[in-house]
PDB file of C-alpha atoms in Angstrom:
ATOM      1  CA  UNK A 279       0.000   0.000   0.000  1.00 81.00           C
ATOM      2  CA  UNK A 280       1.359   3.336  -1.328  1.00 87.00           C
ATOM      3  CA  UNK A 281       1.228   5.829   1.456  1.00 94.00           C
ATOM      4  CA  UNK A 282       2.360   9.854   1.396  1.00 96.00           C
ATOM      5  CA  UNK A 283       3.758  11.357   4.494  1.00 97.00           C
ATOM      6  CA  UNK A 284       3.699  15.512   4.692  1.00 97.00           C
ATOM      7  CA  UNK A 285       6.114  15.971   7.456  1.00 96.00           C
ATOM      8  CA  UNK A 286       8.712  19.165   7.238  1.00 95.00           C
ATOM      9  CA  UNK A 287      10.639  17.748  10.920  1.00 95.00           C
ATOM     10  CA  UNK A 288      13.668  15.934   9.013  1.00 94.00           C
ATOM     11  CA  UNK A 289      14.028  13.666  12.655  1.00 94.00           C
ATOM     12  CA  UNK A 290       9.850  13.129  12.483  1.00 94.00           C
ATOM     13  CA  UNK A 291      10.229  12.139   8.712  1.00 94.00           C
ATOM     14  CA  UNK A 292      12.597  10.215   8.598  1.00 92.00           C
ATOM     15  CA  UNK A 293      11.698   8.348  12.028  1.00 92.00           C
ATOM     16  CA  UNK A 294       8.028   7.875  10.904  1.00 94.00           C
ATOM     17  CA  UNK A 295       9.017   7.100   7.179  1.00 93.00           C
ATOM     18  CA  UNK A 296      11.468   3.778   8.273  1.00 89.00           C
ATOM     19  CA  UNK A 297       8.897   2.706  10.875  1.00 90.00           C
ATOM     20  CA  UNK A 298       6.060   2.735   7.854  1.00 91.00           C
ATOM     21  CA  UNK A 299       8.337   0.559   5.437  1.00 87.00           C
ATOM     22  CA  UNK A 300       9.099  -1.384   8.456  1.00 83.00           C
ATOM     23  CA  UNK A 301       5.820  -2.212   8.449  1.00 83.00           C
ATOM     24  CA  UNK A 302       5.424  -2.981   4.934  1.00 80.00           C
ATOM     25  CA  UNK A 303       4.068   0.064   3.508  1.00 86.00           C
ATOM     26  CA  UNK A 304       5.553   1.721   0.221  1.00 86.00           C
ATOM     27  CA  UNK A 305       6.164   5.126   1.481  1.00 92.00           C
ATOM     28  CA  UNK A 306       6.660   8.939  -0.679  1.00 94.00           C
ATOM     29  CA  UNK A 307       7.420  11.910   1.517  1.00 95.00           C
ATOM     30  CA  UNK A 308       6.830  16.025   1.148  1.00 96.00           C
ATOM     31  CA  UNK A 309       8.495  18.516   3.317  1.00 96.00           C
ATOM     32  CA  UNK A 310       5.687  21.202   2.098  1.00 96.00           C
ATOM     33  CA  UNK A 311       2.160  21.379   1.059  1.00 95.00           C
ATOM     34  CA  UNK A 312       3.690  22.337  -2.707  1.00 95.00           C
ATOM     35  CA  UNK A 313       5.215  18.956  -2.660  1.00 96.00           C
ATOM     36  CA  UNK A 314       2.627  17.078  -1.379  1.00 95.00           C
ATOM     37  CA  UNK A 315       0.278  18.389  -3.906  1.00 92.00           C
ATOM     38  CA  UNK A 316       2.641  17.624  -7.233  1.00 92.00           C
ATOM     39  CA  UNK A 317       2.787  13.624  -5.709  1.00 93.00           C
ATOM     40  CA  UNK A 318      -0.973  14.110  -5.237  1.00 89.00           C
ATOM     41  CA  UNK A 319      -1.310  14.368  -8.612  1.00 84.00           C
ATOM     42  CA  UNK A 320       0.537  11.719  -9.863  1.00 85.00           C
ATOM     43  CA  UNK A 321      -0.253   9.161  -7.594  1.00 87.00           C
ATOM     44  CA  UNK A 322      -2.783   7.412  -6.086  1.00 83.00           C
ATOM     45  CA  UNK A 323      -2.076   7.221  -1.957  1.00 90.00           C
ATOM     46  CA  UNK A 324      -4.059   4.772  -0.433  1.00 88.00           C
ATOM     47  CA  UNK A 325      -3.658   6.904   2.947  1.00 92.00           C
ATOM     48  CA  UNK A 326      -2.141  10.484   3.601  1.00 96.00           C
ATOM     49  CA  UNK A 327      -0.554  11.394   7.089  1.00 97.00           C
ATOM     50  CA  UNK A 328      -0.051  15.282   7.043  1.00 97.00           C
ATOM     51  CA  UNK A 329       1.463  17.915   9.394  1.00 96.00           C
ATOM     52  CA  UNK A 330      -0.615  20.787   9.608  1.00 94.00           C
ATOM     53  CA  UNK A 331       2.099  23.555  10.464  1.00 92.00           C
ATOM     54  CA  UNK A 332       3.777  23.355   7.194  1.00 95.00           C
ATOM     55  CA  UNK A 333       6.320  25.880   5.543  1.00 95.00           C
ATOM     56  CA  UNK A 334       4.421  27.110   2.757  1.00 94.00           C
ATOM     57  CA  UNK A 335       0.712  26.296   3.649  1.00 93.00           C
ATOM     58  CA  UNK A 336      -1.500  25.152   6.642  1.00 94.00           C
ATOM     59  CA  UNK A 337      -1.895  21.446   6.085  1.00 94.00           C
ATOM     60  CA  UNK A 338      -5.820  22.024   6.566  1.00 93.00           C
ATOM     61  CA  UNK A 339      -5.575  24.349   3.181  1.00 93.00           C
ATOM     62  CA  UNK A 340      -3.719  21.421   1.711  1.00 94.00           C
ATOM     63  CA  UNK A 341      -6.247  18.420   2.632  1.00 92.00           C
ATOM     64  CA  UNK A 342      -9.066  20.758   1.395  1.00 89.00           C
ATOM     65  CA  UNK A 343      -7.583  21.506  -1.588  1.00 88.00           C
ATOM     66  CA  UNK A 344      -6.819  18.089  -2.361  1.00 88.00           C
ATOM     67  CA  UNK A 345     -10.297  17.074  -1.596  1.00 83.00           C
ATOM     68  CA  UNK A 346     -11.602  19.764  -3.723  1.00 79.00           C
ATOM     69  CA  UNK A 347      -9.465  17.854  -6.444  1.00 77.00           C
ATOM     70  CA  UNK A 348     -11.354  14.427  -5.777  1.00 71.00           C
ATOM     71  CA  UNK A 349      -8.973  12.501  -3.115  1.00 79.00           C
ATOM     72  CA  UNK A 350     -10.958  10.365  -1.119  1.00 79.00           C
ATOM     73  CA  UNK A 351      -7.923   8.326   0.643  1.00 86.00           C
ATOM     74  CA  UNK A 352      -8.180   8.756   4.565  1.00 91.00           C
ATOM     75  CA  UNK A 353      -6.276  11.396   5.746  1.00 94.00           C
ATOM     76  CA  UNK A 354      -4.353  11.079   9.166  1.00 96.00           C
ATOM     77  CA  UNK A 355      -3.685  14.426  11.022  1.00 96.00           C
ATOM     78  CA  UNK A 356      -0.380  14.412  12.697  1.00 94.00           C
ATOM     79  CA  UNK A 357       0.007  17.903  14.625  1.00 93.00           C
ATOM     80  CA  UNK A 358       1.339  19.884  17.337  1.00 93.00           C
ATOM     81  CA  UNK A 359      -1.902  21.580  18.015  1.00 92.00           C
ATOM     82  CA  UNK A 360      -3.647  19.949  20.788  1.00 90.00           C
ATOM     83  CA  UNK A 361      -6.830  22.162  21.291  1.00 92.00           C
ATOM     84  CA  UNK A 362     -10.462  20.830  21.347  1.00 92.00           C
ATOM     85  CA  UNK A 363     -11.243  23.908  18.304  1.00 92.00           C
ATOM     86  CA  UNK A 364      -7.614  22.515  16.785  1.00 91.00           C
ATOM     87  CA  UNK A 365      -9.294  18.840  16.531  1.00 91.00           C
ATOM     88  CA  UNK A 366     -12.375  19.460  15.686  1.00 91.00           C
ATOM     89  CA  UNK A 367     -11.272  22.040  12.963  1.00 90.00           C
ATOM     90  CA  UNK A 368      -9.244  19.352  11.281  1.00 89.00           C
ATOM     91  CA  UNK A 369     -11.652  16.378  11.829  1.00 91.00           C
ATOM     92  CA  UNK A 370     -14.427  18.785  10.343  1.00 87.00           C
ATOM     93  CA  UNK A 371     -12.167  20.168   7.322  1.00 86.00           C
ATOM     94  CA  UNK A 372     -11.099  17.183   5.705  1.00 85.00           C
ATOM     95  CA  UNK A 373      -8.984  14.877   8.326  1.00 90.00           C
ATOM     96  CA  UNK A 374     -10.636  11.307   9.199  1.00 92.00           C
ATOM     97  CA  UNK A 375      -8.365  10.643  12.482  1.00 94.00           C
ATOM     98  CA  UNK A 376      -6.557  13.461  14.432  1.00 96.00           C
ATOM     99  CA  UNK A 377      -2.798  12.528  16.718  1.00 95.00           C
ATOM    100  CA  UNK A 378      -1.105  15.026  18.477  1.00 94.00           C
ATOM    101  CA  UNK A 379       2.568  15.160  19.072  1.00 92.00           C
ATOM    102  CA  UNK A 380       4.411  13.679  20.539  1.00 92.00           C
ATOM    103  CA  UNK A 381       3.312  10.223  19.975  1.00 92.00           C
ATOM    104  CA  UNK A 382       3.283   6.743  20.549  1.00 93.00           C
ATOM    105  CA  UNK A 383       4.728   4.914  17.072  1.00 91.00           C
ATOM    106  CA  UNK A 384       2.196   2.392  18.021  1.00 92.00           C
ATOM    107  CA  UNK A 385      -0.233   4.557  18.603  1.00 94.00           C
ATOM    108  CA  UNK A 386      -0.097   6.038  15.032  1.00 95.00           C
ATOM    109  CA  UNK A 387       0.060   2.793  13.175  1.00 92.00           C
ATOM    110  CA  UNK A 388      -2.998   1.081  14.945  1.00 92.00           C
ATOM    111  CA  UNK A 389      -4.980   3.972  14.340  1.00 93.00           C
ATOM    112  CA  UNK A 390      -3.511   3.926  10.637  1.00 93.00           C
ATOM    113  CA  UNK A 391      -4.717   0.599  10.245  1.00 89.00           C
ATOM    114  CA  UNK A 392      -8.209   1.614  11.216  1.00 89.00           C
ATOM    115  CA  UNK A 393      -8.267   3.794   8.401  1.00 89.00           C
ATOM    116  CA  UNK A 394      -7.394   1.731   5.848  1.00 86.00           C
ATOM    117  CA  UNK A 395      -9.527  -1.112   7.171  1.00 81.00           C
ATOM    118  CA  UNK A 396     -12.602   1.195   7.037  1.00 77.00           C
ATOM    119  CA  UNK A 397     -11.624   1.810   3.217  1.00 71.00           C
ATOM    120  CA  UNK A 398     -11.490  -2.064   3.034  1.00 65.00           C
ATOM    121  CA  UNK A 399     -14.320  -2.190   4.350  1.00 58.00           C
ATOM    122  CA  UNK A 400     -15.726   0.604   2.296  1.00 54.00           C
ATOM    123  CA  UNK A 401     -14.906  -1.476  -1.237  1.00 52.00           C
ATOM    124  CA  UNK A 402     -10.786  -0.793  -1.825  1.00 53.00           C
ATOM    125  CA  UNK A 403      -9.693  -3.797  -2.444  1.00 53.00           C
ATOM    126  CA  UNK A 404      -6.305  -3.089  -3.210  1.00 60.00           C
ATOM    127  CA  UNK A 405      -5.233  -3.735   0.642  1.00 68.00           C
ATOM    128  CA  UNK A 406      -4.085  -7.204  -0.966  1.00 77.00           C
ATOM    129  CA  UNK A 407      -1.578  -8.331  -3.081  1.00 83.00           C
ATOM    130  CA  UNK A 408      -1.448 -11.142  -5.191  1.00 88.00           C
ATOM    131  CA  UNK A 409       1.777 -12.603  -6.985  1.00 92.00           C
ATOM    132  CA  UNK A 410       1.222 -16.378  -8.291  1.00 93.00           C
ATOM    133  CA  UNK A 411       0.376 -18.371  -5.435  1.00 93.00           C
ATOM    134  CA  UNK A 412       1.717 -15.328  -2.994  1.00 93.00           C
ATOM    135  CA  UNK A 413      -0.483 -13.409  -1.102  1.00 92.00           C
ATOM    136  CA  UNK A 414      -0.261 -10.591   0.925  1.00 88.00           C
ATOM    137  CA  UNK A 415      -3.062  -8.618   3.096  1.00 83.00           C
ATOM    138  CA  UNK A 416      -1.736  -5.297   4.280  1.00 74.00           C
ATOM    139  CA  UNK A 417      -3.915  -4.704   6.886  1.00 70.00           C
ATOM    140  CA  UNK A 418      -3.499  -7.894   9.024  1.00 74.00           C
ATOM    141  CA  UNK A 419       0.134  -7.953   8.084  1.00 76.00           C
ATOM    142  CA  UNK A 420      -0.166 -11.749   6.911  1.00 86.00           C
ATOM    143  CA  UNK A 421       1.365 -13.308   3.746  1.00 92.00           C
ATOM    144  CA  UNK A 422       0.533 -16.234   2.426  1.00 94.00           C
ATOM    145  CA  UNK A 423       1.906 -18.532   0.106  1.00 94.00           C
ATOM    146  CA  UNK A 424      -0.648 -21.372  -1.544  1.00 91.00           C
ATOM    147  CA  UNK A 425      -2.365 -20.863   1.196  1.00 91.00           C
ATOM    148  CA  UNK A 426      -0.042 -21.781   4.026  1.00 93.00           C
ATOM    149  CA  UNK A 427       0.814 -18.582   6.231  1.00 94.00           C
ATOM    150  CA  UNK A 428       4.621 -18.063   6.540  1.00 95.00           C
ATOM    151  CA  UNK A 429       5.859 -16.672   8.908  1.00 94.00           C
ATOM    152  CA  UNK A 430       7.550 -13.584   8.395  1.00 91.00           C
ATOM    153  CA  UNK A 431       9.042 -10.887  10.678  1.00 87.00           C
ATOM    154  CA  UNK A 432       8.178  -7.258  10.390  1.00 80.00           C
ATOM    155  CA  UNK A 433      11.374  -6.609   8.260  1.00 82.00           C
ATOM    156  CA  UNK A 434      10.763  -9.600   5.993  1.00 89.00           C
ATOM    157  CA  UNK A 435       7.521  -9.004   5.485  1.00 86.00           C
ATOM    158  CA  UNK A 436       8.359  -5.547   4.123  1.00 83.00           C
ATOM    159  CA  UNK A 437      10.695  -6.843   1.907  1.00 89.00           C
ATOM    160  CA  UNK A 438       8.753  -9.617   0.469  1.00 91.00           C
ATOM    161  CA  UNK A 439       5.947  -6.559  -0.570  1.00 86.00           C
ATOM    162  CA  UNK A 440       8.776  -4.788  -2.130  1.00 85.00           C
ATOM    163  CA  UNK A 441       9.560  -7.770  -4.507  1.00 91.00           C
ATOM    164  CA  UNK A 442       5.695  -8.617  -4.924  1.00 89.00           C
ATOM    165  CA  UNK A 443       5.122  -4.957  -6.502  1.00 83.00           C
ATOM    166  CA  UNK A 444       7.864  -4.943  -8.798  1.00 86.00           C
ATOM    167  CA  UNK A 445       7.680  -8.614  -9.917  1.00 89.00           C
ATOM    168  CA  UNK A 446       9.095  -9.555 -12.951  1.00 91.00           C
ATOM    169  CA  UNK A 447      11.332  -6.697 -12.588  1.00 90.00           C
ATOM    170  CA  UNK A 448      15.063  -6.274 -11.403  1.00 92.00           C
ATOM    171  CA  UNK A 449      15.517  -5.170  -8.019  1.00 91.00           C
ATOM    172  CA  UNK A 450      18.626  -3.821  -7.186  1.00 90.00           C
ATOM    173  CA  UNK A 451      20.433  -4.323  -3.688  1.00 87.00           C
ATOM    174  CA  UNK A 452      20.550  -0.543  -3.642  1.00 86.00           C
ATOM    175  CA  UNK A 453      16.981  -0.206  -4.033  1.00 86.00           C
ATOM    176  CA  UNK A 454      16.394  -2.343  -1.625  1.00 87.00           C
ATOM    177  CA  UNK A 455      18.244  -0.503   1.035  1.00 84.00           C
ATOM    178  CA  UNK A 456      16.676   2.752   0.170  1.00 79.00           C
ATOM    179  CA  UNK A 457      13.108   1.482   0.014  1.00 77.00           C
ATOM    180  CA  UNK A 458      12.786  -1.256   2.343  1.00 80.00           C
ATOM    181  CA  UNK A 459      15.392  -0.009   5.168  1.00 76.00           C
ATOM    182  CA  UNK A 460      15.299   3.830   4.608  1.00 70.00           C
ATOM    183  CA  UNK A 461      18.961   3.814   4.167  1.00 67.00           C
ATOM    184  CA  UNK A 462      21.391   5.182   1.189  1.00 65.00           C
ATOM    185  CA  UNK A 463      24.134   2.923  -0.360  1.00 60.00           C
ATOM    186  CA  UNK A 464      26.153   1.174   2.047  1.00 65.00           C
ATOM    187  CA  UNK A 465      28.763  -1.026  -0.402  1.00 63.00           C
ATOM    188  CA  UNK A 466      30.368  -3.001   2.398  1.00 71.00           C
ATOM    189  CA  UNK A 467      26.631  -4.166   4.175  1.00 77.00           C
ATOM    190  CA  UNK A 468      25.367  -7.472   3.607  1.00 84.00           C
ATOM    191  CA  UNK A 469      21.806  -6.747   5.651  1.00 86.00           C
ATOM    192  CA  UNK A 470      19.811  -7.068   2.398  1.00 88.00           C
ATOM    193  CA  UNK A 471      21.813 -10.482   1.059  1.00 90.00           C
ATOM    194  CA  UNK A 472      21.119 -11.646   4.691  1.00 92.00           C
ATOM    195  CA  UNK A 473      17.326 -10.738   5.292  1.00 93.00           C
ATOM    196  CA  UNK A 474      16.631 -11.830   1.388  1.00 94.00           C
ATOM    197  CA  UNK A 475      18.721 -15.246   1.893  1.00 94.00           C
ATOM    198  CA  UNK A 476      15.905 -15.526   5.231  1.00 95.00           C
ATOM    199  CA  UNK A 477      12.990 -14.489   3.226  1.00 95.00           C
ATOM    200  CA  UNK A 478      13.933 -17.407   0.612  1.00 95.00           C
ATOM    201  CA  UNK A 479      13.971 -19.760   2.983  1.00 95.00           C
ATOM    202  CA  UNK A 480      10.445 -19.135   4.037  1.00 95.00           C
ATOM    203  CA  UNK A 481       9.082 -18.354   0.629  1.00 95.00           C
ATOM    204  CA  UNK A 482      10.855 -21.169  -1.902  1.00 94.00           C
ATOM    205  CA  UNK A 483      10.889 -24.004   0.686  1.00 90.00           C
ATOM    206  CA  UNK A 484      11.603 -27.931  -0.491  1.00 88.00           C
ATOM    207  CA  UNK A 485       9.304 -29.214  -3.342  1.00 87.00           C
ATOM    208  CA  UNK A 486       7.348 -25.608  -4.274  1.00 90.00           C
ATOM    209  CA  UNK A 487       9.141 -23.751  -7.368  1.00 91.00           C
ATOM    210  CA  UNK A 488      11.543 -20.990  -6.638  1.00 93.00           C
ATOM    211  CA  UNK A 489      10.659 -17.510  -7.131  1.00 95.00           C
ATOM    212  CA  UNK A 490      13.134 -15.619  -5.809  1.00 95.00           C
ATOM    213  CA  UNK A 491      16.232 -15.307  -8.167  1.00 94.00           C
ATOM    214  CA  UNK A 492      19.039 -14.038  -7.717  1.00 93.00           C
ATOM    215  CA  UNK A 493      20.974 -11.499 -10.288  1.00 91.00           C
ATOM    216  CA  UNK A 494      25.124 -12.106  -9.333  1.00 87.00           C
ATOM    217  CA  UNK A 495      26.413  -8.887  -8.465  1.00 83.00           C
ATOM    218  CA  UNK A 496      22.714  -6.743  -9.672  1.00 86.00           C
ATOM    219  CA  UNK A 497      20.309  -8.031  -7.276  1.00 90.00           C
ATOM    220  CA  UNK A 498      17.033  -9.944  -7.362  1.00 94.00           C
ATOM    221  CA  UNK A 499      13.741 -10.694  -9.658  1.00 94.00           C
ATOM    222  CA  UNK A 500      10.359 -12.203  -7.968  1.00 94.00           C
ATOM    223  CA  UNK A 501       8.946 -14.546 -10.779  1.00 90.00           C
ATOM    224  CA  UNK A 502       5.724 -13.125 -12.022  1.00 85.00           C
ATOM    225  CA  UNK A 503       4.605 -16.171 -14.104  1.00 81.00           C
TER     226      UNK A 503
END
C-alpha cells in the first residue's frame, strides 16, 4: 500500500518514514504542502498522514484543496496543536483521524490501520496483493503462500511486498536498502543479502518452485509467471 507522508521535521520524517516501510508500507514523503500536492497528482495514496504547520501552507488548506481535487484516501492528522477547536477544525475540514505530538509509534500505526480497514471495508480492495500463489493482506500484516501462512518478521515481510510490486522486474540491492530499510548505499553491508537469503527460505521451501532469483552482483527478480 502506497502511502504519502507531509512531514517538514527531518528527525519526524525520517523516524516515521522507516517505521512505515518497516511495516510494509511503500512510502513517498513532502516537506511542504507544494510537494505534497505535485505527488498528489501523480499518484494514487491509499492513505495520507499530514502535518498541519507546514512551511508554505497550513496542512488544513492542503487536505481541502486536495479534496476539492477528488482525493478520497483517509487522511491522518499528525500535529502539534492539541486544542479541542484545533481537533475538531481538522476532523471537520477534511482529516478522518486526528494525533497530536508527541506520539506513541504504536499509537499512530494502529490507528492507521483503522483507516485503511474502514476503506477495506468501504470497497478498496487493493489492501491485498497477489503474486502467483503469494499473497499478501496489508492490513493484518499476513502473507501467504498457496495458502499456508509463513511466517515472516516485520522486516521480511516488508521486503517480500517490495519484490511482490515490482515482480518480474530487477531489483537492485541498492533499491532495496533505500526502500525497504530507509537507508542510502552502504557497499560493504550485507543486511539485504542476509534478510533476502531468510525471506527465501520461508518463501521457496523444499518441493514448491523458486521464485526468488538471484541477479550475481545486480540483485534480485520475484517470478511473475
Amino acid at each position: 500500500m502506497r502511502l504519502l507522508l507531509v512531514e517538514d521535521e527531518p528527525e519526524i520524517q525520517s523516524f516515521v518514514k522507516q517505521s512505515l516501510l518497516e511495516a510494509g508500507y511503500e512510502v513517498h514523503t513532502a516537506e511542504d504542502a507544494n510537494a505534497a500536492a505535485q505527488l498528489a497528482s501523480k499518484y494514487a495514496y491509499h492513505g495520507l498522514i499530514v502535518d498541519l504547520g507546514l512551511p508554505d501552507q497550513d496542512g488544513i488548506d492542503l487536505i481541502l484543496q486536495l479534496r476539492r481535487n477528488g482525493m478520497s484516501s483517509p487522511v491522518l492528522i499528525l500535529s502539534a496543536r492539541r486544542s479541542v477547536d484545533d481537533r475538531v477544525k481538522g476532523l471537520e475540514q477534511g482529516g478522518d483521524d486526528y494525533l497530536t505530538k508527541p506520539f506513541a509509534l504504536a499509537e499512530l500505526l494502529a490507528r492507521l490501520r483503522n483507516l485503511l480497514r474502514r476503506n477495506l471495508a468501504a470497497g478498496d480492495e487493493s489492501t491485498r496483493l497477489r503474486v502467483l500463489d503469494l499473497e499478501l493482506d496489508f492490513i493484518s500484516r499476513r502473507a501467504s503462500r498457496g495458502g499456508e501462512v509463513l511466517n515472516l518478521s516485520p522486516q521480511e515481510f516488508a521486503l517480500l511486498a517490495y519484490l511482490c510490486r515490482h515482480a518480474g522486474r530487477v531489483v537492485t540491492r541498492s533499491m532495496l536498502l533505500s526502500e525497504v530499510w530507509g537507508m542510502r548505499i552502504q557497499p560493504n553491508t550485507n543486511v539485504v543479502d542476509v534478510h533476502v537469503y531468510r525471506l527465501r527460505g520461508k518463501v521457496d521451501t523444499e518441493g514448491r518452485e523458486p521464485l526468488i532469483k538471484t541477479l550475481r552482483g545486480i540483485g534480485y527478480v520475484l517470478k511473475d509467471r
